[in-house]
Amino acid sequence: TQFRDLFEKNKSVGMVVDPSDGSIIDANKAAVEFYGYNKRQLLALNISSINTLSIEKVRDEMLAAKSEQRNYFVFKHRLANGEIRDVEIHSGPIEWDGKELLYSIVHDISERKRAEHYIQKTSEILDAVAKGEKPKLIYSRICNLYETRNPDMRASILWLQGNQLFHAASPILPEAYSQAI
């Protein structure tokens, strides 16, 4: 039918969940692609297998959605490969084959959350500069920010005064590195 096509072909992740036990009743192609399970595997899961909250908290949140006390949620979901993603979910009750279930649309907001985190950390660094915090502490915070953003990277800040190079910060690098500078 027309509504079935709307569900299946939607580019947004869509799932139908039974709030009484958390079983996943149906999932669209976008859900299969996002979570990394084939459809049969995904439908064999319970929503608690995906959500990182405790089973009790997941149940409470489903009941809130079912009773329409809330329809917007932010969670962390686990993908088939073990990766944890930040998601926002819009969920509400629907009748499906004579049973009251939840229809949820899931949006991956991991990149947005990361960007918000880095904006906050950058703002904190600028605040420290404005407050006159010691330069070495500020430089260390800058190194930590870049190392967090790029886990395979090690940051170091050096400054040049006249024709001499000085070590300013390298919180993760070995002390021998600092001594060599």
mmCIF file of N, CA and C in Angstrom, residues 81-177:
data_model
loop_
_atom_site.group_PDB
_atom_site.id
_atom_site.type_symbol
_atom_site.label_atom_id
_atom_site.label_comp_id
_atom_site.label_asym_id
_atom_site.label_seq_id
_atom_site.Cartn_x
_atom_site.Cartn_y
_atom_site.Cartn_z
ATOM 1 N N ASN A 81 28.403 -2.985 14.574
ATOM 2 C CA ASN A 81 29.866 -3.046 14.703
ATOM 3 C C ASN A 81 30.358 -2.594 16.084
ATOM 4 N N GLY A 82 29.431 -2.291 16.993
ATOM 5 C CA GLY A 82 29.790 -1.881 18.344
ATOM 6 C C GLY A 82 29.924 -0.377 18.527
ATOM 7 N N GLU A 83 29.947 0.352 17.432
ATOM 8 C CA GLU A 83 30.066 1.814 17.510
ATOM 9 C C GLU A 83 28.835 2.401 18.194
ATOM 10 N N ILE A 84 29.055 3.410 19.011
ATOM 11 C CA ILE A 84 27.961 4.105 19.703
ATOM 12 C C ILE A 84 27.705 5.417 18.971
ATOM 13 N N ARG A 85 26.442 5.671 18.633
ATOM 14 C CA ARG A 85 26.070 6.890 17.931
ATOM 15 C C ARG A 85 25.034 7.665 18.750
ATOM 16 N N ASP A 86 25.153 8.998 18.720
ATOM 17 C CA ASP A 86 24.141 9.856 19.337
ATOM 18 C C ASP A 86 22.979 9.961 18.360
ATOM 19 N N VAL A 87 21.774 9.754 18.867
ATOM 20 C CA VAL A 87 20.592 9.830 18.014
ATOM 21 C C VAL A 87 19.501 10.658 18.694
ATOM 22 N N GLU A 88 18.717 11.331 17.867
ATOM 23 C CA GLU A 88 17.490 11.947 18.380
ATOM 24 C C GLU A 88 16.342 11.173 17.761
ATOM 25 N N ILE A 89 15.328 10.978 18.569
ATOM 26 C CA ILE A 89 14.204 10.146 18.149
ATOM 27 C C ILE A 89 12.908 10.906 18.359
ATOM 28 N N HIS A 90 12.084 10.865 17.328
ATOM 29 C CA HIS A 90 10.722 11.377 17.415
ATOM 30 C C HIS A 90 9.842 10.134 17.399
ATOM 31 N N SER A 91 9.066 9.962 18.453
ATOM 32 C CA SER A 91 8.314 8.725 18.605
ATOM 33 C C SER A 91 6.914 9.000 19.114
ATOM 34 N N GLY A 92 5.986 8.191 18.660
ATOM 35 C CA GLY A 92 4.613 8.330 19.121
ATOM 36 C C GLY A 92 3.827 7.060 18.859
ATOM 37 N N PRO A 93 2.675 6.945 19.504
ATOM 38 C CA PRO A 93 1.873 5.723 19.365
ATOM 39 C C PRO A 93 1.182 5.640 18.003
ATOM 40 N N ILE A 94 1.102 4.423 17.494
ATOM 41 C CA ILE A 94 0.319 4.131 16.284
ATOM 42 C C ILE A 94 -0.391 2.811 16.502
ATOM 43 N N GLU A 95 -1.458 2.594 15.757
ATOM 44 C CA GLU A 95 -2.129 1.300 15.801
ATOM 45 C C GLU A 95 -1.621 0.492 14.620
ATOM 46 N N TRP A 96 -1.172 -0.709 14.904
ATOM 47 C CA TRP A 96 -0.564 -1.568 13.877
ATOM 48 C C TRP A 96 -1.142 -2.961 14.067
ATOM 49 N N ASP A 97 -1.890 -3.430 13.104
ATOM 50 C CA ASP A 97 -2.533 -4.742 13.197
ATOM 51 C C ASP A 97 -3.325 -4.900 14.494
ATOM 52 N N GLY A 98 -4.057 -3.847 14.873
ATOM 53 C CA GLY A 98 -4.907 -3.889 16.053
ATOM 54 C C GLY A 98 -4.175 -3.762 17.375
ATOM 55 N N LYS A 99 -2.889 -3.473 17.332
ATOM 56 C CA LYS A 99 -2.104 -3.358 18.555
ATOM 57 C C LYS A 99 -1.514 -1.957 18.634
ATOM 58 N N GLU A 100 -1.442 -1.387 19.851
ATOM 59 C CA GLU A 100 -0.857 -0.054 20.020
ATOM 60 C C GLU A 100 0.659 -0.181 20.158
ATOM 61 N N LEU A 101 1.359 0.350 19.163
ATOM 62 C CA LEU A 101 2.814 0.277 19.111
ATOM 63 C C LEU A 101 3.388 1.685 19.030
ATOM 64 N N LEU A 102 4.697 1.771 18.946
ATOM 65 C CA LEU A 102 5.369 3.066 18.785
ATOM 66 C C LEU A 102 6.026 3.122 17.418
ATOM 67 N N TYR A 103 5.823 4.235 16.731
ATOM 68 C CA TYR A 103 6.522 4.490 15.481
ATOM 69 C C TYR A 103 7.594 5.520 15.794
ATOM 70 N N SER A 104 8.833 5.189 15.478
ATOM 71 C CA SER A 104 9.949 6.070 15.803
ATOM 72 C C SER A 104 10.743 6.420 14.553
ATOM 73 N N ILE A 105 11.092 7.690 14.450
ATOM 74 C CA ILE A 105 11.991 8.175 13.415
ATOM 75 C C ILE A 105 13.286 8.547 14.120
ATOM 76 N N VAL A 106 14.388 8.000 13.637
ATOM 77 C CA VAL A 106 15.688 8.139 14.287
ATOM 78 C C VAL A 106 16.613 8.958 13.394
ATOM 79 N N HIS A 107 17.252 9.976 13.987
ATOM 80 C CA HIS A 107 18.228 10.799 13.258
ATOM 81 C C HIS A 107 19.568 10.703 13.967
ATOM 82 N N ASP A 108 20.614 10.434 13.190
ATOM 83 C CA ASP A 108 21.973 10.380 13.730
ATOM 84 C C ASP A 108 22.450 11.817 13.945
ATOM 85 N N ILE A 109 22.751 12.175 15.184
ATOM 86 C CA ILE A 109 23.209 13.533 15.497
ATOM 87 C C ILE A 109 24.633 13.522 16.054
ATOM 88 N N SER A 110 25.369 12.449 15.775
ATOM 89 C CA SER A 110 26.728 12.312 16.308
ATOM 90 C C SER A 110 27.624 13.465 15.887
ATOM 91 N N GLU A 111 27.588 13.824 14.614
ATOM 92 C CA GLU A 111 28.445 14.917 14.131
ATOM 93 C C GLU A 111 28.069 16.237 14.797
ATOM 94 N N ARG A 112 26.783 16.482 14.936
ATOM 95 C CA ARG A 112 26.326 17.717 15.585
ATOM 96 C C ARG A 112 26.782 17.763 17.044
ATOM 97 N N LYS A 113 26.686 16.628 17.749
ATOM 98 C CA LYS A 113 27.118 16.572 19.146
ATOM 99 C C LYS A 113 28.623 16.821 19.258
ATOM 100 N N ARG A 114 29.398 16.233 18.328
ATOM 101 C CA ARG A 114 30.845 16.468 18.330
ATOM 102 C C ARG A 114 31.156 17.937 18.093
ATOM 103 N N ALA A 115 30.467 18.537 17.119
ATOM 104 C CA ALA A 115 30.699 19.956 16.816
ATOM 105 C C ALA A 115 30.348 20.820 18.024
ATOM 106 N N GLU A 116 29.240 20.517 18.695
ATOM 107 C CA GLU A 116 28.842 21.269 19.889
ATOM 108 C C GLU A 116 29.900 21.139 20.985
ATOM 109 N N HIS A 117 30.447 19.933 21.134
ATOM 110 C CA HIS A 117 31.485 19.691 22.139
ATOM 111 C C HIS A 117 32.713 20.557 21.851
ATOM 112 N N TYR A 118 33.155 20.585 20.594
ATOM 113 C CA TYR A 118 34.357 21.351 20.248
ATOM 114 C C TYR A 118 34.119 22.855 20.345
ATOM 115 N N ILE A 119 32.919 23.285 20.034
ATOM 116 C CA ILE A 119 32.590 24.708 20.197
ATOM 117 C C ILE A 119 32.650 25.071 21.678
ATOM 118 N N GLN A 120 32.110 24.212 22.528
ATOM 119 C CA GLN A 120 32.146 24.467 23.977
ATOM 120 C C GLN A 120 33.584 24.502 24.484
ATOM 121 N N LYS A 121 34.403 23.537 24.075
ATOM 122 C CA LYS A 121 35.796 23.487 24.529
ATOM 123 C C LYS A 121 36.590 24.689 24.023
ATOM 124 N N THR A 122 36.342 25.099 22.782
ATOM 125 C CA THR A 122 37.008 26.277 22.225
ATOM 126 C C THR A 122 36.603 27.526 22.999
ATOM 127 N N SER A 123 35.337 27.620 23.328
ATOM 128 C CA SER A 123 34.834 28.748 24.106
ATOM 129 C C SER A 123 35.497 28.786 25.487
ATOM 130 N N GLU A 124 35.669 27.615 26.103
ATOM 131 C CA GLU A 124 36.333 27.544 27.405
ATOM 132 C C GLU A 124 37.787 28.017 27.305
ATOM 133 N N ILE A 125 38.456 27.656 26.226
ATOM 134 C CA ILE A 125 39.843 28.094 26.022
ATOM 135 C C ILE A 125 39.896 29.609 25.848
ATOM 136 N N LEU A 126 38.990 30.152 25.045
ATOM 137 C CA LEU A 126 38.955 31.608 24.849
ATOM 138 C C LEU A 126 38.630 32.334 26.139
ATOM 139 N N ASP A 127 37.766 31.742 26.950
ATOM 140 C CA ASP A 127 37.453 32.289 28.274
ATOM 141 C C ASP A 127 38.711 32.338 29.148
ATOM 142 N N ALA A 128 39.485 31.257 29.109
ATOM 143 C CA ALA A 128 40.717 31.188 29.899
ATOM 144 C C ALA A 128 41.703 32.266 29.450
ATOM 145 N N VAL A 129 41.778 32.500 28.149
ATOM 146 C CA VAL A 129 42.647 33.558 27.619
ATOM 147 C C VAL A 129 42.181 34.908 28.142
ATOM 148 N N ALA A 130 40.856 35.140 28.062
ATOM 149 C CA ALA A 130 40.298 36.416 28.516
ATOM 150 C C ALA A 130 40.516 36.639 30.011
ATOM 151 N N LYS A 131 40.530 35.551 30.787
ATOM 152 C CA LYS A 131 40.719 35.660 32.234
ATOM 153 C C LYS A 131 42.192 35.719 32.626
ATOM 154 N N GLY A 132 43.072 35.603 31.638
ATOM 155 C CA GLY A 132 44.501 35.695 31.922
ATOM 156 C C GLY A 132 45.108 34.447 32.520
ATOM 157 N N GLU A 133 44.522 33.285 32.223
ATOM 158 C CA GLU A 133 45.079 32.033 32.722
ATOM 159 C C GLU A 133 46.505 31.871 32.192
ATOM 160 N N LYS A 134 47.320 31.121 32.903
ATOM 161 C CA LYS A 134 48.716 30.924 32.513
ATOM 162 C C LYS A 134 48.792 30.318 31.104
ATOM 163 N N PRO A 135 49.672 30.867 30.258
ATOM 164 C CA PRO A 135 49.791 30.374 28.876
ATOM 165 C C PRO A 135 50.031 28.873 28.774
ATOM 166 N N LYS A 136 50.882 28.296 29.642
ATOM 167 C CA LYS A 136 51.149 26.851 29.568
ATOM 168 C C LYS A 136 49.873 26.032 29.749
ATOM 169 N N LEU A 137 48.988 26.466 30.645
ATOM 170 C CA LEU A 137 47.727 25.755 30.855
ATOM 171 C C LEU A 137 46.832 25.877 29.622
ATOM 172 N N ILE A 138 46.801 27.066 29.035
ATOM 173 C CA ILE A 138 46.000 27.276 27.822
ATOM 174 C C ILE A 138 46.544 26.416 26.685
ATOM 175 N N TYR A 139 47.859 26.403 26.515
ATOM 176 C CA TYR A 139 48.465 25.600 25.453
ATOM 177 C C TYR A 139 48.156 24.116 25.646
ATOM 178 N N SER A 140 48.193 23.650 26.888
ATOM 179 C CA SER A 140 47.863 22.247 27.168
ATOM 180 C C SER A 140 46.415 21.946 26.803
ATOM 181 N N ARG A 141 45.513 22.870 27.105
ATOM 182 C CA ARG A 141 44.102 22.681 26.768
ATOM 183 C C ARG A 141 43.911 22.621 25.249
ATOM 184 N N ILE A 142 44.659 23.438 24.529
ATOM 185 C CA ILE A 142 44.584 23.419 23.062
ATOM 186 C C ILE A 142 45.081 22.075 22.534
ATOM 187 N N CYS A 143 46.208 21.605 23.053
ATOM 188 C CA CYS A 143 46.731 20.289 22.648
ATOM 189 C C CYS A 143 45.704 19.193 22.935
ATOM 190 N N ASN A 144 45.124 19.197 24.131
ATOM 191 C CA ASN A 144 44.124 18.190 24.499
ATOM 192 C C ASN A 144 42.920 18.220 23.563
ATOM 193 N N LEU A 145 42.483 19.414 23.191
ATOM 194 C CA LEU A 145 41.343 19.547 22.280
ATOM 195 C C LEU A 145 41.646 18.876 20.945
ATOM 196 N N TYR A 146 42.811 19.154 20.382
ATOM 197 C CA TYR A 146 43.166 18.560 19.091
ATOM 198 C C TYR A 146 43.411 17.059 19.185
ATOM 199 N N GLU A 147 43.984 16.612 20.284
ATOM 200 C CA GLU A 147 44.208 15.174 20.450
ATOM 201 C C GLU A 147 42.892 14.432 20.641
ATOM 202 N N THR A 148 41.928 15.062 21.292
ATOM 203 C CA THR A 148 40.612 14.447 21.453
ATOM 204 C C THR A 148 39.920 14.338 20.102
ATOM 205 N N ARG A 149 40.031 15.372 19.312
ATOM 206 C CA ARG A 149 39.393 15.398 17.992
ATOM 207 C C ARG A 149 40.043 14.391 17.044
ATOM 208 N N ASN A 150 41.348 14.186 17.210
ATOM 209 C CA ASN A 150 42.115 13.290 16.335
ATOM 210 C C ASN A 150 42.900 12.306 17.201
ATOM 211 N N PRO A 151 42.285 11.197 17.600
ATOM 212 C CA PRO A 151 42.908 10.278 18.556
ATOM 213 C C PRO A 151 44.280 9.735 18.147
ATOM 214 N N ASP A 152 44.583 9.690 16.865
ATOM 215 C CA ASP A 152 45.886 9.179 16.421
ATOM 216 C C ASP A 152 46.948 10.273 16.396
ATOM 217 N N MET A 153 46.570 11.478 16.724
ATOM 218 C CA MET A 153 47.485 12.616 16.648
ATOM 219 C C MET A 153 48.031 12.958 18.031
ATOM 220 N N ARG A 154 49.261 13.416 18.099
ATOM 221 C CA ARG A 154 49.845 13.951 19.319
ATOM 222 C C ARG A 154 50.217 15.395 19.034
ATOM 223 N N ALA A 155 49.776 16.293 19.879
ATOM 224 C CA ALA A 155 49.976 17.723 19.655
ATOM 225 C C ALA A 155 51.089 18.268 20.545
ATOM 226 N N SER A 156 51.752 19.243 20.006
ATOM 227 C CA SER A 156 52.799 19.935 20.736
ATOM 228 C C SER A 156 52.778 21.389 20.295
ATOM 229 N N ILE A 157 52.944 22.282 21.241
ATOM 230 C CA ILE A 157 53.036 23.697 20.903
ATOM 231 C C ILE A 157 54.430 24.173 21.303
ATOM 232 N N LEU A 158 55.079 24.780 20.355
ATOM 233 C CA LEU A 158 56.411 25.348 20.567
ATOM 234 C C LEU A 158 56.316 26.843 20.288
ATOM 235 N N TRP A 159 57.167 27.623 20.911
ATOM 236 C CA TRP A 159 57.198 29.027 20.560
ATOM 237 C C TRP A 159 58.624 29.442 20.282
ATOM 238 N N LEU A 160 58.720 30.382 19.389
ATOM 239 C CA LEU A 160 60.012 30.884 18.952
ATOM 240 C C LEU A 160 60.200 32.272 19.536
ATOM 241 N N GLN A 161 61.267 32.444 20.270
ATOM 242 C CA GLN A 161 61.580 33.744 20.855
ATOM 243 C C GLN A 161 62.985 34.104 20.369
ATOM 244 N N GLY A 162 63.022 35.140 19.528
ATOM 245 C CA GLY A 162 64.289 35.479 18.885
ATOM 246 C C GLY A 162 64.664 34.338 17.965
ATOM 247 N N ASN A 163 65.826 33.754 18.175
ATOM 248 C CA ASN A 163 66.215 32.609 17.358
ATOM 249 C C ASN A 163 66.239 31.320 18.176
ATOM 250 N N GLN A 164 65.544 31.328 19.332
ATOM 251 C CA GLN A 164 65.482 30.149 20.196
ATOM 252 C C GLN A 164 64.087 29.563 20.207
ATOM 253 N N LEU A 165 64.025 28.230 20.123
ATOM 254 C CA LEU A 165 62.768 27.495 20.156
ATOM 255 C C LEU A 165 62.543 26.968 21.570
ATOM 256 N N PHE A 166 61.351 27.191 22.106
ATOM 257 C CA PHE A 166 60.996 26.755 23.457
ATOM 258 C C PHE A 166 59.786 25.823 23.415
ATOM 259 N N HIS A 167 59.772 24.910 24.365
ATOM 260 C CA HIS A 167 58.634 24.008 24.524
ATOM 261 C C HIS A 167 57.534 24.737 25.292
ATOM 262 N N ALA A 168 56.301 24.714 24.777
ATOM 263 C CA ALA A 168 55.181 25.350 25.467
ATOM 264 C C ALA A 168 54.236 24.312 26.067
ATOM 265 N N ALA A 169 53.906 23.282 25.287
ATOM 266 C CA ALA A 169 52.996 22.252 25.797
ATOM 267 C C ALA A 169 53.036 21.022 24.901
ATOM 268 N N SER A 170 52.900 19.876 25.538
ATOM 269 C CA SER A 170 52.720 18.584 24.851
ATOM 270 C C SER A 170 52.292 17.576 25.906
ATOM 271 N N PRO A 171 51.047 17.705 26.392
ATOM 272 C CA PRO A 171 50.610 16.932 27.555
ATOM 273 C C PRO A 171 50.704 15.411 27.420
ATOM 274 N N ILE A 172 50.632 14.880 26.222
ATOM 275 C CA ILE A 172 50.629 13.423 26.072
ATOM 276 C C ILE A 172 52.010 12.892 25.684
ATOM 277 N N LEU A 173 52.809 13.718 25.053
ATOM 278 C CA LEU A 173 54.110 13.253 24.585
ATOM 279 C C LEU A 173 55.045 12.979 25.767
ATOM 280 N N PRO A 174 55.991 12.066 25.582
ATOM 281 C CA PRO A 174 56.909 11.731 26.681
ATOM 282 C C PRO A 174 57.756 12.930 27.111
ATOM 283 N N GLU A 175 58.156 12.925 28.353
ATOM 284 C CA GLU A 175 58.980 14.003 28.909
ATOM 285 C C GLU A 175 60.278 14.170 28.118
ATOM 286 N N ALA A 176 60.795 13.070 27.581
ATOM 287 C CA ALA A 176 62.030 13.129 26.786
ATOM 288 C C ALA A 176 61.860 14.081 25.596
ATOM 289 N N TYR A 177 60.671 14.114 25.036
ATOM 290 C CA TYR A 177 60.397 15.021 23.912
ATOM 291 C C TYR A 177 60.580 16.474 24.375
#
